[in-house]
Amino acid sequence: MSEKQAKFRSDYRAPDFSISTVELTFYLDPHHTRVHNRMQVHPQRQQQPLCLDGEQLKLLEVSINGELLDANDYQVDAQQLVLTKVPEQAFELEVVTEIDPANNTALEGLYQTNGSFCTQCEAEGFRRITYYLDRPDVLAIFTTTIYADQQQYPYLLSNGNPQASGTTAAGQQWVTWHDPFPKPAYLFALVAGNFELLEDHFTTRSGKQVLLQLFVDPGNLARAHYAMQALKNSMVWDEQRFGLEYDLDIYMIVAVDFFNMGAMENKGLNVFNSRYVLADAATATDQDFLNVESVIGHEYFHNWTGNRITCRDWFQLSLKEGLTVFRDQEFSSDLGSRAVNRIQAIRVMRSHQFNEDASPMAHPIRPDKVIEMNNFYTVTVYNKGAEVIRMLHTLLGETGFQAGMQCYIERHDGQAVTCDDFIAAMAAANQRDLTRFKNWYSQAGTPVVRVTENYTPASAQAAGQLRLTFAQHTPATPGQTSKQPVHIPVLLSAYSSRGERLNLTHPELQLHESGSYLFELTEATAELTITGLQQRPILALLENFSAPVRLEYNQSFADKAVLLGSAEQEVTRWEAAQQMYLDLLTAAVAKDGLVSLPPEVSQALQELLAAPLDPALKALALTPPAAEELAEHYPQDIPLALIGVACEQLKRAIAAALAEQLATWWQQQQGQPYELTAEAIAQRSLTHLAAYYLALNEPEAFNSEISQAFSHADNMTSQQALLQIATHLELACASDLLEQFELRWQHDPLVLDKWFAVQASAPVAGTVARVAELVDHPRFNRNNPNRVYALLATFSRNLLAFHQADGAGYQVVASMIRYLNGKNPQVAARLITPFTQWRRFDKQRQKLLLGHLQELQQLPNLAPDLAEKISSSLAPDMQA
Ligand code: TRP
Ligand code: ZN
């Protein structure tokens, strides 16, 4: 197989041809689907060959202006159809191909899922349907006609509005759809199948009637209502907060079981992984409900940020994804708890994105070099991308940011543009120079900000003064050895030792709309001398995680306790607790792993638990960083065993210090009726944390409480949480609960995924062996991405189990990767990530991990997805 060539951002060239309209006709059949594709093609430069992308296609016919070409007029290979001589004026090109959806296990292009047909075209899947200019800067108007058996496929769907339909003499049904908005091929979608349909309506603020349709597999209709409500909430929110209205007469969502990712924003016809649509109290946890809301929002918000304004090339992916993640985070924050949402986003950054930024696959949010585009749908492009947008929002304020959005939309509606275009619109609307800020787009790696302070107390002659110095640097990453300073918004506030807010006066400290002060660090170093102080200020720095950086700053437990007890912002209080935990954990790892809580820490935690605060915030603040996040602090030779001991020890210490208060809360919460309200969700999160700590503290005494609560649980949140406690703490009831759960839910794939995941995430000695067994469980299906992620991606994130010293954990995952290489490379490539970080472990583990990488590299048909990740991880350190 020819090796796939790298593409570079700097090589961008506008297309030689444009395509104004595309008329597609599909004759659907599981193994022999025929696709007729008639395009109006417009040469943009003279005498260029027309190179159409196409993969895994059987070419049947090509004609130009109605004349059939013969085989000498074109060349076909595994990637392209090349027409060397084409008319100089606009012409009509028709291509007929045949494809085999039933054997499409990669789930890219047209494939089958539970007997229905569906498509996934982002990033480069359309070329598996027909020959085309499969790049996001070719925008065309699509008209799609679908023919299929009426009995088997009663619903035939595509983008835009339905235009005509009928039946043929042979008992086939046909429907024609027309999408008036020019779009790139990656937004094309087709779905055909037998579904249950939930319908609703929405009236936009300018009075346009929109039909809303949600399609689910038969039997799942009752689980679709929450998603429909989330869609309506999204539509209202985008009008109110961003002034953006929906533009077609119909909005459809289809839920499918076989899907590589979360969901897809195809114009007017979203396709969703069923796990982000189906939700009811019996089968979905509180977190599942919140995830449904956020993914429904995300895909809906893409209609403007992604579809109406799209990406010029795939290096610009963060243009739509970073911005749309920012928008979905704001949506969830406006509808639910802003602090809880923010904390969850911060945790994703620290436990996953920082990791990626320190890995061989580190890349800027706007990558410079790509082999397989599917490898760049990453936490860096999505979540760090959203943090970069959030920094702009912090720097410009809500009003300035919205003015920038308006300018962006006025300038670029209907176009395919770049991240630079977005920044230019933000800069223009606010008359700001964002040149330095743009380094966030070009540089990989997590900047480190070191802050030191020097306080001179007040004397008889003068008030006190605080000298603050800031220094930033970004570590080298593969292919980028020297870095420029970035523009870092530092939100901060100051408190007295009694927890009162202190005013700080300095020309470089602006009072920010968040309530904090804003300091803009734009150079490698900066110094601020703050005068007029009556007492030593206790600083809360980088409040709300105002930039995606690592902060290095020394602060005593006593000062952190003040912030934990008194800071105005909930995120700041949570952060103070996290920093306490990290200090304790790193100190413990540096010696024997043993932890005891200093009295000021126990007291601060007890006071927090007693304070009149949101129970969800308490639960988050009482949860120390997981082993995976702690490991982040060790660039090499990660001391796995000590990390394991320290994390366990800290949890035991917290459990002991809070036992009485937690027992009271647990008792009070018994018999609470299930409700799906923000308040009830928050209470449940603290209740389940309490149960965890109580069982950790006294496993024998609490065993029967857990198993009884499990049998009375009338909702999935409690069932899942109790099952997890029993399994992870190896309570006496664990195997019984696992059996009950399996028996009850074996016919429900999404629920059974939780059963797999609970076992795969257990931080216990038996996990590796158990996972190896579960791969052969009759209900485990390695062709279904959700099952694979639930068992094996979950397992590979279980630091201590996956890295079991004998390498048995590596073995299980590597053999799944080997299988998936030939079936679904996108999923295989996601599983290989933990192997690529081999350099961070001890010699013994390095050898084992490396052995698997080298073995996989030898696979005869190594997919480009895997090849790219393996070769970057084997390259000498810091080379691209
Ligand atoms: N654009 C999708 C989103 O962010 C992502 C996506 C869905 C995707 N399916 C995919 C990306 C398949 C690559 C391949 O919502
Ligand atoms: Zn997206």
mmCIF file of C-alpha atoms and ligand atoms in Angstrom, residues 298 302 321 382, ligand 2:
data_model
loop_
_atom_site.group_PDB
_atom_site.id
_atom_site.type_symbol
_atom_site.label_atom_id
_atom_site.label_comp_id
_atom_site.label_asym_id
_atom_site.label_seq_id
_atom_site.Cartn_x
_atom_site.Cartn_y
_atom_site.Cartn_z
ATOM 1 C CA HIS A 298 -23.115 21.697 20.020
ATOM 2 C CA HIS A 302 -22.617 24.483 14.259
ATOM 3 C CA GLU A 321 -14.798 23.304 16.728
ATOM 4 C CA TYR A 382 -11.675 21.130 20.522
HETATM 5 ZN ZN ZN B 2 -18.210 20.039 16.521
#
